[in-house]
Amino acid sequence: MTSLNSVSLVLVISSCFVIALGGNFHQDFDITWGDGRAKILNNGELLTLSLDKISGSGFQSKNEYLFGKIDMQLKLVPGNSAGTVTAYYLSSQGSTHDEIDFEFLGNLSGDPYILHTNVFGQGKGNREQQFYLWFDPTADFHTYSILWNPQRIIFSVDGTPIREFKNAESLGVAYPKNQPMRIYSSLWNADDWATRGGLVKTDWNQAPFTASYRNFNADACVSSSSGSSSCTPSSTSSSSNSWLNEELDSTSQERLKWVQKNYMIYNYCSDSKRFSQGFPPECSINTSA
């Protein structure tokens, strides 16, 4: 991807303002459920979610965002995490919600995690792409990023793009652009479907399961009222190549193709059995491998 300028962007925004957040969990997030299983540690620099047989846990951002570049470092549940799901996503509320998903599907020890991605527009999802990762996501922290602007959504891992979802409104496809979204994350039991279609159940002898988070950063439009879609760089912006207009350069396009050729394990735009009457219209502009 093209590089981001380190100087905070000055944006002219209708009913929004821009901030660059540096990642204090006390300031930026609320623990929303789990009865003590979620913890903010190290003076706000670390957050952990835990799951046991009684409950999982979760958190959400205090702010709502309308376009931005969101980074979070995660270290996933180690060992036998079969049946567990660690979800990290942006979402609005309601039946016509928008959503941008990372979900990490647990595994038997020695098997790879599955990284599941999805995009919802106006309540319609079913746009799944799934990947293996080229490293062990439980051994250390890795950066998972969502770039969301009016033209495209780019999912990246450690700066390498793995998926691009382009705005296909011209084809009649709803695109997330009007509904501010919060950041959510949860660790929960999904052994009815998560690992090998539900064939492998959660081994509660391994509990509690714990995932860790650090180094949150958001260069983003923070919504101060709902319904705004204006987020335009001002003439005084120090960068003409901000996240708001960011796109994949040729090097990043090659990296995307490399990931999708070698690590993609499911693409809804290639599932001819599921879409026997024809692929969804956005597939015509969202092919890269």
Tab-separated table of C-alpha atoms in Angstrom:
chain	number	residue	atom	x	y	z
A	1	MET	CA	0.000	0.000	0.000
A	2	THR	CA	1.081	3.576	-0.461
A	3	SER	CA	2.702	5.001	2.641
A	4	LEU	CA	0.799	7.108	5.140
A	5	ASN	CA	2.186	10.475	6.130
A	6	SER	CA	3.141	10.501	9.782
A	7	VAL	CA	1.753	14.001	10.271
A	8	SER	CA	-1.905	13.991	11.344
A	9	LEU	CA	-4.145	14.935	8.466
A	10	VAL	CA	-6.151	18.115	8.621
A	11	LEU	CA	-9.571	17.293	7.256
A	12	VAL	CA	-12.653	19.325	6.560
A	13	ILE	CA	-15.515	17.097	7.660
A	14	SER	CA	-19.234	17.682	7.746
A	15	SER	CA	-20.566	16.606	11.146
A	16	CYS	CA	-17.316	14.721	11.812
A	17	PHE	CA	-13.899	15.519	13.105
A	18	VAL	CA	-10.610	13.703	12.619
A	19	ILE	CA	-8.255	12.360	15.256
A	20	ALA	CA	-5.253	10.090	15.387
A	21	LEU	CA	-5.513	7.723	18.316
A	22	GLY	CA	-2.411	6.320	19.923
A	23	GLY	CA	-3.774	3.294	21.664
A	24	ASN	CA	-4.746	3.583	25.311
A	25	PHE	CA	-7.431	1.015	25.976
A	26	HIS	CA	-8.772	2.859	29.033
A	27	GLN	CA	-9.395	5.939	26.910
A	28	ASP	CA	-10.511	4.323	23.672
A	29	PHE	CA	-12.545	1.237	24.609
A	30	ASP	CA	-15.218	-0.070	26.955
A	31	ILE	CA	-15.357	-3.671	28.130
A	32	THR	CA	-18.933	-4.663	27.310
A	33	TRP	CA	-19.367	-8.215	28.583
A	34	GLY	CA	-17.632	-11.162	30.190
A	35	ASP	CA	-18.003	-10.555	33.932
A	36	GLY	CA	-14.321	-9.863	34.560
A	37	ARG	CA	-12.949	-12.089	31.800
A	38	ALA	CA	-11.798	-9.051	29.824
A	39	LYS	CA	-8.993	-7.051	31.393
A	40	ILE	CA	-7.151	-3.826	30.600
A	41	LEU	CA	-3.576	-4.077	31.869
A	42	ASN	CA	-0.228	-2.247	31.860
A	43	ASN	CA	-1.715	1.237	32.307
A	44	GLY	CA	-3.974	0.765	29.302
A	45	GLU	CA	-1.364	-0.620	26.922
A	46	LEU	CA	-2.660	-4.205	26.872
A	47	LEU	CA	-6.133	-5.730	26.731
A	48	THR	CA	-6.916	-9.439	27.133
A	49	LEU	CA	-10.099	-11.363	26.408
A	50	SER	CA	-10.757	-14.774	27.966
A	51	LEU	CA	-13.213	-17.586	27.359
A	52	ASP	CA	-14.183	-20.409	29.667
A	53	LYS	CA	-17.098	-22.835	29.726
A	54	ILE	CA	-19.348	-20.251	31.379
A	55	SER	CA	-18.729	-17.212	29.183
A	56	GLY	CA	-16.582	-15.420	26.688
A	57	SER	CA	-15.869	-11.679	26.722
A	58	GLY	CA	-15.769	-8.608	24.537
A	59	PHE	CA	-15.127	-4.887	24.138
A	60	GLN	CA	-16.086	-2.008	21.877
A	61	SER	CA	-14.682	1.393	20.977
A	62	LYS	CA	-16.009	4.508	22.643
A	63	ASN	CA	-15.972	6.299	19.278
A	64	GLU	CA	-17.821	5.663	16.053
A	65	TYR	CA	-15.835	6.048	12.838
A	66	LEU	CA	-16.810	7.040	9.324
A	67	PHE	CA	-13.851	6.060	7.118
A	68	GLY	CA	-10.332	5.588	8.366
A	69	LYS	CA	-7.272	3.413	8.762
A	70	ILE	CA	-7.622	1.155	11.809
A	71	ASP	CA	-4.697	-0.896	13.159
A	72	MET	CA	-4.674	-3.403	16.016
A	73	GLN	CA	-2.049	-5.910	17.099
A	74	LEU	CA	-3.457	-9.282	18.185
A	75	LYS	CA	-1.922	-12.419	19.630
A	76	LEU	CA	-4.386	-15.268	19.265
A	77	VAL	CA	-5.321	-18.164	21.559
A	78	PRO	CA	-2.402	-20.642	21.561
A	79	GLY	CA	-2.481	-24.424	21.571
A	80	ASN	CA	-5.706	-26.318	20.986
A	81	SER	CA	-8.123	-23.475	20.289
A	82	ALA	CA	-10.605	-25.586	18.290
A	83	GLY	CA	-14.166	-24.306	18.628
A	84	THR	CA	-13.164	-20.782	19.602
A	85	VAL	CA	-13.603	-17.647	17.511
A	86	THR	CA	-11.817	-14.347	18.036
A	87	ALA	CA	-13.818	-11.691	16.192
A	88	TYR	CA	-12.412	-8.236	15.443
A	89	TYR	CA	-14.586	-6.000	13.298
A	90	LEU	CA	-16.234	-2.682	12.522
A	91	SER	CA	-20.020	-2.508	12.631
A	92	SER	CA	-22.987	-0.172	12.759
A	93	GLN	CA	-26.279	-1.211	14.321
A	94	GLY	CA	-29.683	-2.313	13.052
A	95	SER	CA	-31.103	-4.611	10.403
A	96	THR	CA	-29.479	-2.625	7.576
A	97	HIS	CA	-26.110	-2.406	9.294
A	98	ASP	CA	-22.712	-2.160	7.634
A	99	GLU	CA	-19.853	-4.347	8.828
A	100	ILE	CA	-16.206	-5.128	8.027
A	101	ASP	CA	-14.998	-8.385	9.601
A	102	PHE	CA	-11.864	-10.155	10.672
A	103	GLU	CA	-12.684	-13.461	12.387
A	104	PHE	CA	-10.045	-15.933	13.532
A	105	LEU	CA	-11.304	-19.517	13.642
A	106	GLY	CA	-9.522	-21.692	16.206
A	107	ASN	CA	-7.688	-24.911	15.436
A	108	LEU	CA	-6.406	-28.184	16.756
A	109	SER	CA	-2.807	-27.902	17.903
A	110	GLY	CA	-0.549	-28.009	14.873
A	111	ASP	CA	-3.265	-27.018	12.400
A	112	PRO	CA	-3.364	-23.475	10.996
A	113	TYR	CA	-5.807	-20.815	12.099
A	114	ILE	CA	-8.335	-19.735	9.477
A	115	LEU	CA	-8.693	-15.994	8.966
A	116	HIS	CA	-12.262	-15.298	7.851
A	117	THR	CA	-13.202	-11.942	6.263
A	118	ASN	CA	-16.558	-10.498	5.281
A	119	VAL	CA	-18.123	-7.202	4.202
A	120	PHE	CA	-21.719	-6.157	4.859
A	121	GLY	CA	-23.519	-3.286	3.139
A	122	GLN	CA	-27.035	-2.309	4.191
A	123	GLY	CA	-27.480	-5.588	6.055
A	124	LYS	CA	-26.283	-7.822	3.208
A	125	GLY	CA	-23.150	-9.888	3.754
A	126	ASN	CA	-22.313	-13.351	2.387
A	127	ARG	CA	-19.066	-12.009	0.926
A	128	GLU	CA	-16.665	-14.383	2.624
A	129	GLN	CA	-13.009	-14.869	1.843
A	130	GLN	CA	-10.876	-17.123	4.026
A	131	PHE	CA	-7.122	-17.451	4.361
A	132	TYR	CA	-4.390	-19.330	6.119
A	133	LEU	CA	-1.614	-17.137	7.500
A	134	TRP	CA	2.075	-17.406	6.627
A	135	PHE	CA	3.109	-17.332	10.301
A	136	ASP	CA	1.924	-18.627	13.669
A	137	PRO	CA	-0.515	-15.938	14.910
A	138	THR	CA	-0.330	-17.309	18.472
A	139	ALA	CA	3.446	-16.965	18.931
A	140	ASP	CA	3.602	-13.173	18.844
A	141	PHE	CA	1.603	-10.042	18.094
A	142	HIS	CA	0.789	-9.199	14.484
A	143	THR	CA	-0.889	-6.128	13.035
A	144	TYR	CA	-4.337	-6.497	11.461
A	145	SER	CA	-5.505	-3.416	9.572
A	146	ILE	CA	-8.666	-2.167	7.911
A	147	LEU	CA	-8.412	0.701	5.450
A	148	TRP	CA	-11.896	2.036	4.704
A	149	ASN	CA	-12.486	4.941	2.378
A	150	PRO	CA	-15.221	5.876	-0.100
A	151	GLN	CA	-13.570	3.922	-2.928
A	152	ARG	CA	-12.446	0.674	-1.309
A	153	ILE	CA	-11.899	-1.459	1.775
A	154	ILE	CA	-8.473	-3.073	2.152
A	155	PHE	CA	-7.736	-5.800	4.707
A	156	SER	CA	-4.039	-6.074	5.588
A	157	VAL	CA	-1.853	-8.243	7.817
A	158	ASP	CA	1.499	-6.787	8.912
A	159	GLY	CA	1.173	-4.278	6.091
A	160	THR	CA	0.536	-6.923	3.429
A	161	PRO	CA	-2.877	-6.576	1.754
A	162	ILE	CA	-4.888	-9.789	1.700
A	163	ARG	CA	-8.205	-8.530	0.343
A	164	GLU	CA	-9.605	-5.518	-1.470
A	165	PHE	CA	-13.348	-4.822	-1.683
A	166	LYS	CA	-14.043	-2.029	-4.146
A	167	ASN	CA	-17.061	0.254	-4.148
A	168	ALA	CA	-19.487	-1.295	-6.663
A	169	GLU	CA	-22.420	1.066	-6.219
A	170	SER	CA	-22.394	1.595	-9.985
A	171	LEU	CA	-23.394	-2.089	-10.234
A	172	GLY	CA	-26.178	-1.724	-7.682
A	173	VAL	CA	-24.167	-3.081	-4.743
A	174	ALA	CA	-24.553	-1.335	-1.374
A	175	TYR	CA	-21.278	0.017	0.006
A	176	PRO	CA	-20.546	1.097	3.595
A	177	LYS	CA	-20.356	4.869	3.417
A	178	ASN	CA	-23.130	6.505	5.443
A	179	GLN	CA	-23.284	4.630	8.736
A	180	PRO	CA	-20.624	5.306	11.374
A	181	MET	CA	-19.200	2.099	12.813
A	182	ARG	CA	-17.661	1.142	16.144
A	183	ILE	CA	-14.788	-1.281	16.596
A	184	TYR	CA	-15.817	-4.494	18.336
A	185	SER	CA	-13.957	-7.585	19.454
A	186	SER	CA	-15.050	-10.747	21.224
A	187	LEU	CA	-13.770	-14.188	22.117
A	188	TRP	CA	-16.520	-16.782	22.169
A	189	ASN	CA	-17.381	-20.441	21.760
A	190	ALA	CA	-18.592	-21.430	18.292
A	191	ASP	CA	-17.906	-25.143	18.257
A	192	ASP	CA	-21.185	-25.761	16.431
A	193	TRP	CA	-19.549	-24.446	13.225
A	194	ALA	CA	-16.105	-22.867	13.632
A	195	THR	CA	-13.671	-25.787	13.358
A	196	ARG	CA	-14.168	-28.173	10.445
A	197	GLY	CA	-17.809	-27.228	10.200
A	198	GLY	CA	-18.451	-28.079	13.833
A	199	LEU	CA	-16.900	-31.544	13.754
A	200	VAL	CA	-14.234	-30.567	16.309
A	201	LYS	CA	-15.578	-29.416	19.671
A	202	THR	CA	-14.027	-27.124	22.246
A	203	ASP	CA	-11.782	-28.922	24.745
A	204	TRP	CA	-12.703	-27.155	27.975
A	205	ASN	CA	-9.750	-28.798	29.716
A	206	GLN	CA	-7.669	-26.201	27.844
A	207	ALA	CA	-9.657	-23.262	29.272
A	208	PRO	CA	-9.372	-20.442	29.940
A	209	PHE	CA	-8.586	-19.407	26.377
A	210	THR	CA	-6.991	-15.959	26.092
A	211	ALA	CA	-6.356	-13.537	23.224
A	212	SER	CA	-4.311	-10.347	23.661
A	213	TYR	CA	-4.450	-6.884	22.062
A	214	ARG	CA	-2.049	-3.948	21.957
A	215	ASN	CA	-0.943	-0.937	19.875
A	216	PHE	CA	-4.356	0.194	18.685
A	217	ASN	CA	-4.165	3.127	16.293
A	218	ALA	CA	-6.829	4.906	14.263
A	219	ASP	CA	-6.338	7.669	11.715
A	220	ALA	CA	-10.028	8.151	11.149
A	221	CYS	CA	-13.057	10.368	10.897
A	222	VAL	CA	-14.796	10.196	14.251
A	223	SER	CA	-18.507	10.735	13.950
A	224	SER	CA	-20.116	13.470	15.986
A	225	SER	CA	-23.541	12.911	14.458
A	226	SER	CA	-25.063	10.131	12.391
A	227	GLY	CA	-25.593	10.217	8.675
A	228	SER	CA	-22.515	12.103	7.550
A	229	SER	CA	-20.591	10.888	4.524
A	230	SER	CA	-18.340	13.882	3.957
A	231	CYS	CA	-14.681	13.451	4.828
A	232	THR	CA	-12.552	15.469	2.457
A	233	PRO	CA	-8.907	16.517	2.785
A	234	SER	CA	-8.541	20.279	3.046
A	235	SER	CA	-6.259	22.298	0.827
A	236	THR	CA	-3.874	22.658	3.777
A	237	SER	CA	-3.347	18.920	4.114
A	238	SER	CA	0.351	18.059	4.188
A	239	SER	CA	-0.277	14.926	2.158
A	240	SER	CA	-2.110	14.530	-1.133
A	241	ASN	CA	-1.887	10.759	-0.725
A	242	SER	CA	-3.764	10.167	2.551
A	243	TRP	CA	-5.734	7.094	3.585
A	244	LEU	CA	-8.865	8.816	2.320
A	245	ASN	CA	-7.737	8.362	-1.280
A	246	GLU	CA	-5.328	5.501	-0.696
A	247	GLU	CA	-5.208	2.618	-3.145
A	248	LEU	CA	-2.938	-0.311	-3.827
A	249	ASP	CA	0.233	0.563	-5.672
A	250	SER	CA	1.814	-1.954	-8.058
A	251	THR	CA	3.947	-3.554	-5.351
A	252	SER	CA	0.963	-3.996	-3.054
A	253	GLN	CA	-1.094	-5.426	-5.904
A	254	GLU	CA	1.588	-8.062	-6.416
A	255	ARG	CA	1.607	-8.856	-2.688
A	256	LEU	CA	-2.175	-9.197	-2.750
A	257	LYS	CA	-1.955	-11.640	-5.658
A	258	TRP	CA	0.740	-13.604	-3.815
A	259	VAL	CA	-1.437	-13.957	-0.716
A	260	GLN	CA	-4.531	-14.898	-2.666
A	261	LYS	CA	-2.661	-17.433	-4.790
A	262	ASN	CA	-0.856	-19.123	-1.909
A	263	TYR	CA	-3.006	-18.626	1.197
A	264	MET	CA	-6.626	-18.071	0.157
A	265	ILE	CA	-8.721	-21.148	0.920
A	266	TYR	CA	-12.197	-19.828	0.118
A	267	ASN	CA	-13.523	-17.062	-2.134
A	268	TYR	CA	-17.255	-16.583	-2.535
A	269	CYS	CA	-16.594	-15.153	-5.984
A	270	SER	CA	-15.294	-18.583	-7.077
A	271	ASP	CA	-18.043	-20.685	-5.490
A	272	SER	CA	-20.003	-21.766	-8.548
A	273	LYS	CA	-22.080	-24.277	-6.578
A	274	ARG	CA	-23.276	-21.591	-4.197
A	275	PHE	CA	-23.915	-19.090	-6.991
A	276	SER	CA	-25.120	-21.404	-9.739
A	277	GLN	CA	-27.242	-18.633	-11.230
A	278	GLY	CA	-24.299	-16.273	-11.531
A	279	PHE	CA	-21.793	-14.593	-9.252
A	280	PRO	CA	-22.684	-11.437	-7.310
A	281	PRO	CA	-22.095	-8.314	-9.439
A	282	GLU	CA	-19.220	-6.956	-7.310
A	283	CYS	CA	-17.166	-10.051	-8.178
A	284	SER	CA	-16.539	-8.581	-11.629
A	285	ILE	CA	-14.404	-5.785	-10.138
A	286	ASN	CA	-13.013	-7.550	-7.076
A	287	THR	CA	-10.926	-10.272	-8.692
A	288	SER	CA	-7.191	-10.067	-8.170
A	289	ALA	CA	-5.583	-13.498	-8.181
